[in-house]
Amino acid sequence: MPESSAAAGSGRAAPGTPAPVTPFPAVGTSVPGSVGTSLQILRSLDSGPRGLVEAHAEERLARFGENVLPAWRPVPWPRRFVRSLRDPFTSVLLCLGLVSAVVSAWGTACVILALVAVSCLLRSTEEHRADRSTAALRELVATTATVVRRTSADAPSREREVPVADLVPGDVIRLGPGDLVPADVQVLRAGGLTVHQSALTGESAPVAKHPLDAPDPALAGAGPFAQPQLCFQGSSVTSGSGTAVITATGGATRFAAAHDGRARQRGGSAFDRSVQGISWTLIRFMLLTPPLVLMANAALRGRGLETLPFAVAVAVGLTPEMLPVIVTTALARGAARLARTSGVIVKRLPALHDLGAVDVLCLDKTGTLTEDRPVVEAAVDGSGQHDPGVLRWAALSALWTLQLAELPAPDALDEAVLDAAEDAELLGASAYEGVAALPFDPVRRVATAVLRRPGRLGVHTLVTKGAVEAVLERCALDGDERKRLLALAARKAESGLRLLAVARADRPARHGAYSPADERGLTFVGLVALRDVPAPSAADALDVLARRGVTVKVLTGDHPGTAARACEDLGLRADAAGGYGEVVTAELVDTLSDAELARVADRATVFARCTPEHKARIVSALRAAGHTTGFLGDGVNDLPALHAADVGICPRNAVDVAREAADVVLAEKDLTAIDRAVLAGRHSSGNIATYLRITLSSNLGNVIAMLTAGLMLPFLPMLPAQVLVQNLCFDAAQLAFAFDRPGASALRRPAVLRSRDFLRFITGFGLLNAAADLATFGVLALALHNAAGTDGEAAFHAGWFTENLLTQALVMVLLRTGRSAAERRAGGPLRAAAAGLAVVGVLLPLTPLGPLLGMSALPPLYYLLLGSVLGLYAVGLTAARRRYERRR
């Protein structure tokens, strides 16, 4: 566009008056009909092709703010600490601690409240550390741009690098290959400009961009991404160069929509659902325990409120007090190990468990399954037969267009053609000489090189390549032949190949310039077919994930044939469960109800032509079908799916908003890194599951036995202080669960905490534990038959205290399911903790602390009889564990 025409519409406000800058409202969010030409845009922004004056740019920066994405405010420490109380068990523990304080059970209250504080401190510390790591990732993106500005209204324009944050609406910027588009812009001038906007749309192929200097009715109903003159923040330049004016910055860009608070809302994760399902079942029983104990003792023994501390102690005995601490410690250790060894940052600790529970992983193929680098698959003539001459002509066109048009670098397709021709030695020391070049134009959709061939004096050869339809329009073909060639190209495209058509023509040599009008009457040469290159580690990683029980589903914006071909090359069937043999397209998804989509998504593997909304809907359908889903994405177009998944995953080089929305940030977009993260999640989840099974079964058995004994004995079976000390000893030993190494079977399948399975486990083994406790009654009655009064009560308390800790130590060692005999015999922190618990159980009643707690020494006969009970209990535990593992 001539500079004078722009300047004419670029009036300035009076000195001292702020420029009436209004960012063009259509860009990114407005109705398509309001998109304007370059001249209209410059006028609305009070700018021109020579750029803004520095003083006006400073005024606009003060008015509109920095060009940065709306960042999430850091959560203050007190709020983060209080937010940790939302965990159901933490809340119940807090309530029990307060009740203990009300009934003056100060020891119990102090211990419980200390556990609550430790749990909240651990969780808030790890979340704060993850937030700091994520904030550091924001520094890894480009921070400068080339802008055209003037020092005064009459000064010449100068190009200089400025921080991206200092860009304002109306700034004129330069774009070149590899540049990130720093804001929403409208193109003013372009030379072969193509933009990679897969981060916004999911399309892996670059999109041509050019200025619009006159209204185009054909674009009136198109969306913003279909407008050839618009580029958006989050995209990148793949080839060519251009000049553009910034129309929106910061919160006014399309990225701002991703920061809508409603978009961040996420349903309950797999971890939330599983833990809360178990928690609330136990909480109901736990809240019923104190009134049941009070009523039973009042009815049968005539005891009143004096048994309230004992009732509270029994309720605390049922509670897995260490659950918040164990969960937080296990997940924090796993997250720290991932960050240290694999560069994977877990921003939300429960997301590590969700990774271990993932059984469906959804992802795009570009950059994950493929390298986003095409290679030449074949070169065929018009009859579909192999013809190396087609590749040679295509390479000559690419080579001389690149050199004569002074393009900074070839685009991906031309680079693939040149590499293939060089490998086949089709170029070599070519005697062809370039005369002129007509670079690729998004309107023409072709590029032409004019060559001088050896031995052909007075003749110039035009070689044209580009989109199949555009090249065929320029060839001298009858209708039937054109239809035949289009059908041939369609068959190639359906097999997942990208196509370049090649044509040429000999013309008399001339000295005048060549123009697009010369691209007529060409002779069709053939087609160059290209395919995407699979990522080197993708096939092995897919095989490993499949063996771990993780199903991969591909959600892409690409052509169905391209998606199917990439998956086929990697051995990934389009019908993972044998149901849908073809790729599911977005058009089919639109016709399905949510229930129908859930059934289709459960069977199909590849979904093509997906928009961001399609991806989110498919992920939600998989979750509704009972799957724990992970989604790997890196662009704005992936945000809805990242929020819809149980765990959102993105690479470190993802756009800012994707990194902020994700739960897990990978060092690179690699399935191998995801496999390591899944293993770490299963490791932590395996330890948590082992802790829950062992603790809950042991606690349930103790509570049943204690309630039974309380109704049978004329005195309390254990004093509240003794219950507290017993719980403290067991709690200290349970910390070892966070440092245990789970069995190999725990890593072979998704780690899901199912409340029904847990209740079955803890009920069966809890009753077995209660039987051992009640058998101890007989042992105590036989060993203490001569004891009476206070001495008998103290001995009974000591005997049951010792038996409880010894049985809990046995449970810790023998109920570590999923292990081979060698693994169970191996040493480790858990075996050491169990040994320490057993030593405390035997020796504490014999120390001076025993009488202070109301316990006395036991006769040797008791230990002999107790050994027999424990031996039988160990045999029963081993048999029950083997039966449980066989049934699983």
PDB file of C-alpha atoms in Angstrom, residues 512-713:
ATOM      1  CA  GLY A 512      11.124  -8.517 -19.899  1.00  0.00           C
ATOM      2  CA  ALA A 513       9.798  -9.452 -16.465  1.00  0.00           C
ATOM      3  CA  TYR A 514       7.651 -12.509 -15.956  1.00  0.00           C
ATOM      4  CA  SER A 515       4.245 -12.279 -14.274  1.00  0.00           C
ATOM      5  CA  PRO A 516       1.500 -14.655 -13.098  1.00  0.00           C
ATOM      6  CA  ALA A 517      -0.137 -14.171 -16.491  1.00  0.00           C
ATOM      7  CA  ASP A 518       2.633 -16.344 -17.958  1.00  0.00           C
ATOM      8  CA  GLU A 519       1.473 -19.293 -15.816  1.00  0.00           C
ATOM      9  CA  ARG A 520      -0.925 -20.557 -18.457  1.00  0.00           C
ATOM     10  CA  GLY A 521      -0.997 -23.424 -20.927  1.00  0.00           C
ATOM     11  CA  LEU A 522       1.361 -25.559 -18.814  1.00  0.00           C
ATOM     12  CA  THR A 523       2.065 -29.251 -19.275  1.00  0.00           C
ATOM     13  CA  PHE A 524       1.311 -31.412 -16.251  1.00  0.00           C
ATOM     14  CA  VAL A 525       4.449 -33.240 -15.029  1.00  0.00           C
ATOM     15  CA  GLY A 526       3.310 -35.143 -11.952  1.00  0.00           C
ATOM     16  CA  LEU A 527       2.743 -35.192  -8.185  1.00  0.00           C
ATOM     17  CA  VAL A 528       5.172 -35.160  -5.288  1.00  0.00           C
ATOM     18  CA  ALA A 529       3.687 -36.962  -2.263  1.00  0.00           C
ATOM     19  CA  LEU A 530       4.987 -36.183   1.227  1.00  0.00           C
ATOM     20  CA  ARG A 531       4.269 -37.750   4.598  1.00  0.00           C
ATOM     21  CA  ASP A 532       4.922 -36.815   8.209  1.00  0.00           C
ATOM     22  CA  VAL A 533       7.948 -38.368   9.883  1.00  0.00           C
ATOM     23  CA  PRO A 534       7.113 -40.410  13.022  1.00  0.00           C
ATOM     24  CA  ALA A 535       8.948 -39.323  16.148  1.00  0.00           C
ATOM     25  CA  PRO A 536      11.872 -41.740  16.785  1.00  0.00           C
ATOM     26  CA  SER A 537      10.697 -42.766  20.238  1.00  0.00           C
ATOM     27  CA  ALA A 538       6.946 -42.685  19.545  1.00  0.00           C
ATOM     28  CA  ALA A 539       6.434 -46.325  18.491  1.00  0.00           C
ATOM     29  CA  ASP A 540       8.367 -47.739  21.474  1.00  0.00           C
ATOM     30  CA  ALA A 541       6.645 -45.333  23.877  1.00  0.00           C
ATOM     31  CA  LEU A 542       3.213 -46.313  22.549  1.00  0.00           C
ATOM     32  CA  ASP A 543       4.069 -49.981  23.054  1.00  0.00           C
ATOM     33  CA  VAL A 544       5.223 -49.337  26.630  1.00  0.00           C
ATOM     34  CA  LEU A 545       2.090 -47.351  27.455  1.00  0.00           C
ATOM     35  CA  ALA A 546      -0.087 -50.117  26.032  1.00  0.00           C
ATOM     36  CA  ARG A 547       1.648 -52.687  28.240  1.00  0.00           C
ATOM     37  CA  ARG A 548       0.989 -50.429  31.230  1.00  0.00           C
ATOM     38  CA  GLY A 549      -2.725 -50.383  30.469  1.00  0.00           C
ATOM     39  CA  VAL A 550      -2.829 -46.851  29.030  1.00  0.00           C
ATOM     40  CA  THR A 551      -4.851 -46.434  25.823  1.00  0.00           C
ATOM     41  CA  VAL A 552      -3.731 -43.612  23.535  1.00  0.00           C
ATOM     42  CA  LYS A 553      -6.311 -41.649  21.551  1.00  0.00           C
ATOM     43  CA  VAL A 554      -5.344 -39.121  18.884  1.00  0.00           C
ATOM     44  CA  LEU A 555      -7.357 -35.893  18.712  1.00  0.00           C
ATOM     45  CA  THR A 556      -6.111 -33.776  15.820  1.00  0.00           C
ATOM     46  CA  GLY A 557      -7.222 -30.987  13.542  1.00  0.00           C
ATOM     47  CA  ASP A 558      -5.550 -32.629  10.540  1.00  0.00           C
ATOM     48  CA  HIS A 559      -7.106 -34.349   7.532  1.00  0.00           C
ATOM     49  CA  PRO A 560      -8.444 -37.836   8.407  1.00  0.00           C
ATOM     50  CA  GLY A 561      -6.130 -39.505   5.910  1.00  0.00           C
ATOM     51  CA  THR A 562      -3.060 -37.724   7.313  1.00  0.00           C
ATOM     52  CA  ALA A 563      -3.982 -38.694  10.869  1.00  0.00           C
ATOM     53  CA  ALA A 564      -4.703 -42.317   9.932  1.00  0.00           C
ATOM     54  CA  ARG A 565      -1.443 -42.651   8.001  1.00  0.00           C
ATOM     55  CA  ALA A 566       0.653 -41.303  10.878  1.00  0.00           C
ATOM     56  CA  CYS A 567      -0.995 -43.722  13.298  1.00  0.00           C
ATOM     57  CA  GLU A 568      -0.619 -46.624  10.887  1.00  0.00           C
ATOM     58  CA  ASP A 569       3.101 -45.928  10.532  1.00  0.00           C
ATOM     59  CA  LEU A 570       3.398 -46.200  14.314  1.00  0.00           C
ATOM     60  CA  GLY A 571       1.338 -49.388  14.573  1.00  0.00           C
ATOM     61  CA  LEU A 572      -1.529 -47.578  16.285  1.00  0.00           C
ATOM     62  CA  ARG A 573      -4.805 -49.035  15.007  1.00  0.00           C
ATOM     63  CA  ALA A 574      -7.706 -46.725  14.308  1.00  0.00           C
ATOM     64  CA  ASP A 575      -9.972 -49.152  16.191  1.00  0.00           C
ATOM     65  CA  ALA A 576      -8.207 -49.980  19.436  1.00  0.00           C
ATOM     66  CA  ALA A 577     -11.108 -52.176  20.549  1.00  0.00           C
ATOM     67  CA  GLY A 578     -12.107 -53.498  17.168  1.00  0.00           C
ATOM     68  CA  GLY A 579     -15.187 -51.331  16.843  1.00  0.00           C
ATOM     69  CA  TYR A 580     -14.500 -48.338  14.620  1.00  0.00           C
ATOM     70  CA  GLY A 581     -12.177 -49.209  11.784  1.00  0.00           C
ATOM     71  CA  GLU A 582     -12.222 -45.692  10.346  1.00  0.00           C
ATOM     72  CA  VAL A 583     -11.140 -42.355  11.679  1.00  0.00           C
ATOM     73  CA  VAL A 584     -13.943 -40.536  13.494  1.00  0.00           C
ATOM     74  CA  THR A 585     -14.376 -37.052  12.078  1.00  0.00           C
ATOM     75  CA  ALA A 586     -15.671 -33.934  13.807  1.00  0.00           C
ATOM     76  CA  GLU A 587     -18.709 -34.045  11.535  1.00  0.00           C
ATOM     77  CA  LEU A 588     -19.723 -37.406  13.032  1.00  0.00           C
ATOM     78  CA  VAL A 589     -19.054 -36.149  16.569  1.00  0.00           C
ATOM     79  CA  ASP A 590     -21.478 -33.274  15.976  1.00  0.00           C
ATOM     80  CA  THR A 591     -24.275 -35.731  15.190  1.00  0.00           C
ATOM     81  CA  LEU A 592     -23.844 -37.812  18.373  1.00  0.00           C
ATOM     82  CA  SER A 593     -25.446 -37.330  21.760  1.00  0.00           C
ATOM     83  CA  ASP A 594     -23.213 -37.363  24.833  1.00  0.00           C
ATOM     84  CA  ALA A 595     -24.119 -41.000  25.579  1.00  0.00           C
ATOM     85  CA  GLU A 596     -23.465 -42.056  21.983  1.00  0.00           C
ATOM     86  CA  LEU A 597     -20.187 -40.151  21.904  1.00  0.00           C
ATOM     87  CA  ALA A 598     -19.068 -41.920  25.088  1.00  0.00           C
ATOM     88  CA  ARG A 599     -19.592 -45.299  23.394  1.00  0.00           C
ATOM     89  CA  VAL A 600     -17.845 -44.208  20.193  1.00  0.00           C
ATOM     90  CA  ALA A 601     -14.940 -42.591  22.061  1.00  0.00           C
ATOM     91  CA  ASP A 602     -14.467 -45.740  24.117  1.00  0.00           C
ATOM     92  CA  ARG A 603     -13.858 -47.788  20.948  1.00  0.00           C
ATOM     93  CA  ALA A 604     -12.294 -45.366  18.454  1.00  0.00           C
ATOM     94  CA  THR A 605      -8.669 -44.273  18.537  1.00  0.00           C
ATOM     95  CA  VAL A 606      -8.299 -41.446  15.997  1.00  0.00           C
ATOM     96  CA  PHE A 607     -10.439 -38.308  15.801  1.00  0.00           C
ATOM     97  CA  ALA A 608      -9.745 -35.847  12.951  1.00  0.00           C
ATOM     98  CA  ARG A 609     -10.768 -32.299  12.048  1.00  0.00           C
ATOM     99  CA  CYS A 610     -11.244 -31.587  15.752  1.00  0.00           C
ATOM    100  CA  THR A 611     -11.835 -28.059  16.998  1.00  0.00           C
ATOM    101  CA  PRO A 612     -10.990 -27.144  20.615  1.00  0.00           C
ATOM    102  CA  GLU A 613     -14.628 -27.758  21.547  1.00  0.00           C
ATOM    103  CA  HIS A 614     -14.570 -31.229  19.963  1.00  0.00           C
ATOM    104  CA  LYS A 615     -11.450 -32.178  21.919  1.00  0.00           C
ATOM    105  CA  ALA A 616     -12.982 -31.070  25.222  1.00  0.00           C
ATOM    106  CA  ARG A 617     -16.236 -32.895  24.480  1.00  0.00           C
ATOM    107  CA  ILE A 618     -14.432 -36.145  23.624  1.00  0.00           C
ATOM    108  CA  VAL A 619     -12.340 -35.967  26.800  1.00  0.00           C
ATOM    109  CA  SER A 620     -15.462 -35.284  28.880  1.00  0.00           C
ATOM    110  CA  ALA A 621     -17.227 -38.231  27.248  1.00  0.00           C
ATOM    111  CA  LEU A 622     -14.347 -40.535  28.167  1.00  0.00           C
ATOM    112  CA  ARG A 623     -14.482 -39.348  31.771  1.00  0.00           C
ATOM    113  CA  ALA A 624     -18.250 -39.885  31.837  1.00  0.00           C
ATOM    114  CA  ALA A 625     -17.629 -43.461  30.662  1.00  0.00           C
ATOM    115  CA  GLY A 626     -15.542 -44.085  33.802  1.00  0.00           C
ATOM    116  CA  HIS A 627     -12.048 -43.545  32.401  1.00  0.00           C
ATOM    117  CA  THR A 628      -9.335 -41.526  34.083  1.00  0.00           C
ATOM    118  CA  THR A 629      -8.103 -39.274  31.303  1.00  0.00           C
ATOM    119  CA  GLY A 630      -4.923 -37.367  30.658  1.00  0.00           C
ATOM    120  CA  PHE A 631      -4.616 -34.781  27.882  1.00  0.00           C
ATOM    121  CA  LEU A 632      -1.340 -33.607  26.348  1.00  0.00           C
ATOM    122  CA  GLY A 633      -1.556 -30.212  24.650  1.00  0.00           C
ATOM    123  CA  ASP A 634       0.523 -27.099  24.123  1.00  0.00           C
ATOM    124  CA  GLY A 635      -1.663 -24.447  22.503  1.00  0.00           C
ATOM    125  CA  VAL A 636      -4.560 -22.141  23.165  1.00  0.00           C
ATOM    126  CA  ASN A 637      -6.746 -24.531  21.199  1.00  0.00           C
ATOM    127  CA  ASP A 638      -5.986 -27.228  23.785  1.00  0.00           C
ATOM    128  CA  LEU A 639      -7.154 -25.238  26.824  1.00  0.00           C
ATOM    129  CA  PRO A 640     -10.738 -26.588  26.957  1.00  0.00           C
ATOM    130  CA  ALA A 641      -9.461 -30.172  26.804  1.00  0.00           C
ATOM    131  CA  LEU A 642      -6.741 -29.483  29.389  1.00  0.00           C
ATOM    132  CA  HIS A 643      -9.431 -28.302  31.788  1.00  0.00           C
ATOM    133  CA  ALA A 644     -11.788 -31.178  30.915  1.00  0.00           C
ATOM    134  CA  ALA A 645      -9.233 -33.934  31.604  1.00  0.00           C
ATOM    135  CA  ASP A 646      -8.463 -35.451  35.004  1.00  0.00           C
ATOM    136  CA  VAL A 647      -4.872 -34.345  34.498  1.00  0.00           C
ATOM    137  CA  GLY A 648      -3.729 -31.745  31.981  1.00  0.00           C
ATOM    138  CA  ILE A 649      -0.192 -32.146  30.610  1.00  0.00           C
ATOM    139  CA  CYS A 650       1.847 -29.742  28.487  1.00  0.00           C
ATOM    140  CA  PRO A 651       5.499 -29.377  27.438  1.00  0.00           C
ATOM    141  CA  ARG A 652       7.755 -26.638  28.750  1.00  0.00           C
ATOM    142  CA  ASN A 653       7.667 -24.738  25.444  1.00  0.00           C
ATOM    143  CA  ALA A 654       3.852 -24.543  25.395  1.00  0.00           C
ATOM    144  CA  VAL A 655       2.137 -21.179  25.253  1.00  0.00           C
ATOM    145  CA  ASP A 656       1.862 -19.393  28.575  1.00  0.00           C
ATOM    146  CA  VAL A 657      -1.823 -20.010  29.142  1.00  0.00           C
ATOM    147  CA  ALA A 658      -1.447 -23.719  28.426  1.00  0.00           C
ATOM    148  CA  ARG A 659       1.361 -23.991  30.993  1.00  0.00           C
ATOM    149  CA  GLU A 660      -0.754 -22.190  33.572  1.00  0.00           C
ATOM    150  CA  ALA A 661      -3.780 -24.397  32.883  1.00  0.00           C
ATOM    151  CA  ALA A 662      -1.845 -27.682  32.947  1.00  0.00           C
ATOM    152  CA  ASP A 663      -1.304 -29.774  36.064  1.00  0.00           C
ATOM    153  CA  VAL A 664       1.966 -31.298  34.830  1.00  0.00           C
ATOM    154  CA  VAL A 665       4.681 -29.574  32.768  1.00  0.00           C
ATOM    155  CA  LEU A 666       7.090 -31.804  30.810  1.00  0.00           C
ATOM    156  CA  ALA A 667      10.655 -30.913  29.900  1.00  0.00           C
ATOM    157  CA  GLU A 668       9.746 -31.731  26.284  1.00  0.00           C
ATOM    158  CA  LYS A 669       6.783 -33.003  24.287  1.00  0.00           C
ATOM    159  CA  ASP A 670       7.713 -36.660  24.490  1.00  0.00           C
ATOM    160  CA  LEU A 671       5.695 -39.777  25.294  1.00  0.00           C
ATOM    161  CA  THR A 672       8.710 -41.258  27.082  1.00  0.00           C
ATOM    162  CA  ALA A 673       8.550 -38.441  29.628  1.00  0.00           C
ATOM    163  CA  ILE A 674       4.856 -39.165  30.143  1.00  0.00           C
ATOM    164  CA  ASP A 675       5.656 -42.828  30.787  1.00  0.00           C
ATOM    165  CA  ARG A 676       8.146 -41.812  33.485  1.00  0.00           C
ATOM    166  CA  ALA A 677       5.552 -39.507  35.025  1.00  0.00           C
ATOM    167  CA  VAL A 678       2.937 -42.296  34.972  1.00  0.00           C
ATOM    168  CA  LEU A 679       5.361 -44.642  36.745  1.00  0.00           C
ATOM    169  CA  ALA A 680       6.076 -42.011  39.392  1.00  0.00           C
ATOM    170  CA  GLY A 681       2.346 -41.546  39.912  1.00  0.00           C
ATOM    171  CA  ARG A 682       1.782 -45.275  40.306  1.00  0.00           C
ATOM    172  CA  HIS A 683       4.704 -45.487  42.712  1.00  0.00           C
ATOM    173  CA  SER A 684       3.187 -42.830  44.988  1.00  0.00           C
ATOM    174  CA  SER A 685      -0.358 -44.166  44.590  1.00  0.00           C
ATOM    175  CA  GLY A 686       0.813 -47.701  45.376  1.00  0.00           C
ATOM    176  CA  ASN A 687       2.259 -46.531  48.677  1.00  0.00           C
ATOM    177  CA  ILE A 688      -0.916 -44.629  49.531  1.00  0.00           C
ATOM    178  CA  ALA A 689      -3.095 -47.635  48.692  1.00  0.00           C
ATOM    179  CA  THR A 690      -0.921 -49.962  50.802  1.00  0.00           C
ATOM    180  CA  TYR A 691      -1.125 -47.560  53.724  1.00  0.00           C
ATOM    181  CA  LEU A 692      -4.909 -47.333  53.464  1.00  0.00           C
ATOM    182  CA  ARG A 693      -5.428 -51.089  53.262  1.00  0.00           C
ATOM    183  CA  ILE A 694      -3.158 -51.914  56.170  1.00  0.00           C
ATOM    184  CA  THR A 695      -4.151 -49.044  58.449  1.00  0.00           C
ATOM    185  CA  LEU A 696      -7.880 -49.237  57.921  1.00  0.00           C
ATOM    186  CA  SER A 697      -8.066 -53.016  58.322  1.00  0.00           C
ATOM    187  CA  SER A 698      -5.959 -52.883  61.491  1.00  0.00           C
ATOM    188  CA  ASN A 699      -7.899 -49.925  62.911  1.00  0.00           C
ATOM    189  CA  LEU A 700     -11.252 -51.527  62.159  1.00  0.00           C
ATOM    190  CA  GLY A 701     -10.230 -54.744  63.882  1.00  0.00           C
ATOM    191  CA  ASN A 702      -9.015 -52.871  66.950  1.00  0.00           C
ATOM    192  CA  VAL A 703     -12.174 -50.783  67.186  1.00  0.00           C
ATOM    193  CA  ILE A 704     -14.468 -53.842  66.880  1.00  0.00           C
ATOM    194  CA  ALA A 705     -12.503 -55.657  69.575  1.00  0.00           C
ATOM    195  CA  MET A 706     -12.423 -52.585  71.813  1.00  0.00           C
ATOM    196  CA  LEU A 707     -16.179 -52.028  71.553  1.00  0.00           C
ATOM    197  CA  THR A 708     -16.836 -55.705  72.290  1.00  0.00           C
ATOM    198  CA  ALA A 709     -14.484 -55.720  75.249  1.00  0.00           C
ATOM    199  CA  GLY A 710     -16.004 -52.511  76.571  1.00  0.00           C
ATOM    200  CA  LEU A 711     -19.385 -54.212  76.780  1.00  0.00           C
ATOM    201  CA  MET A 712     -18.018 -57.455  78.290  1.00  0.00           C
ATOM    202  CA  LEU A 713     -15.642 -56.055  80.928  1.00  0.00           C
TER     203      LEU A 713
END
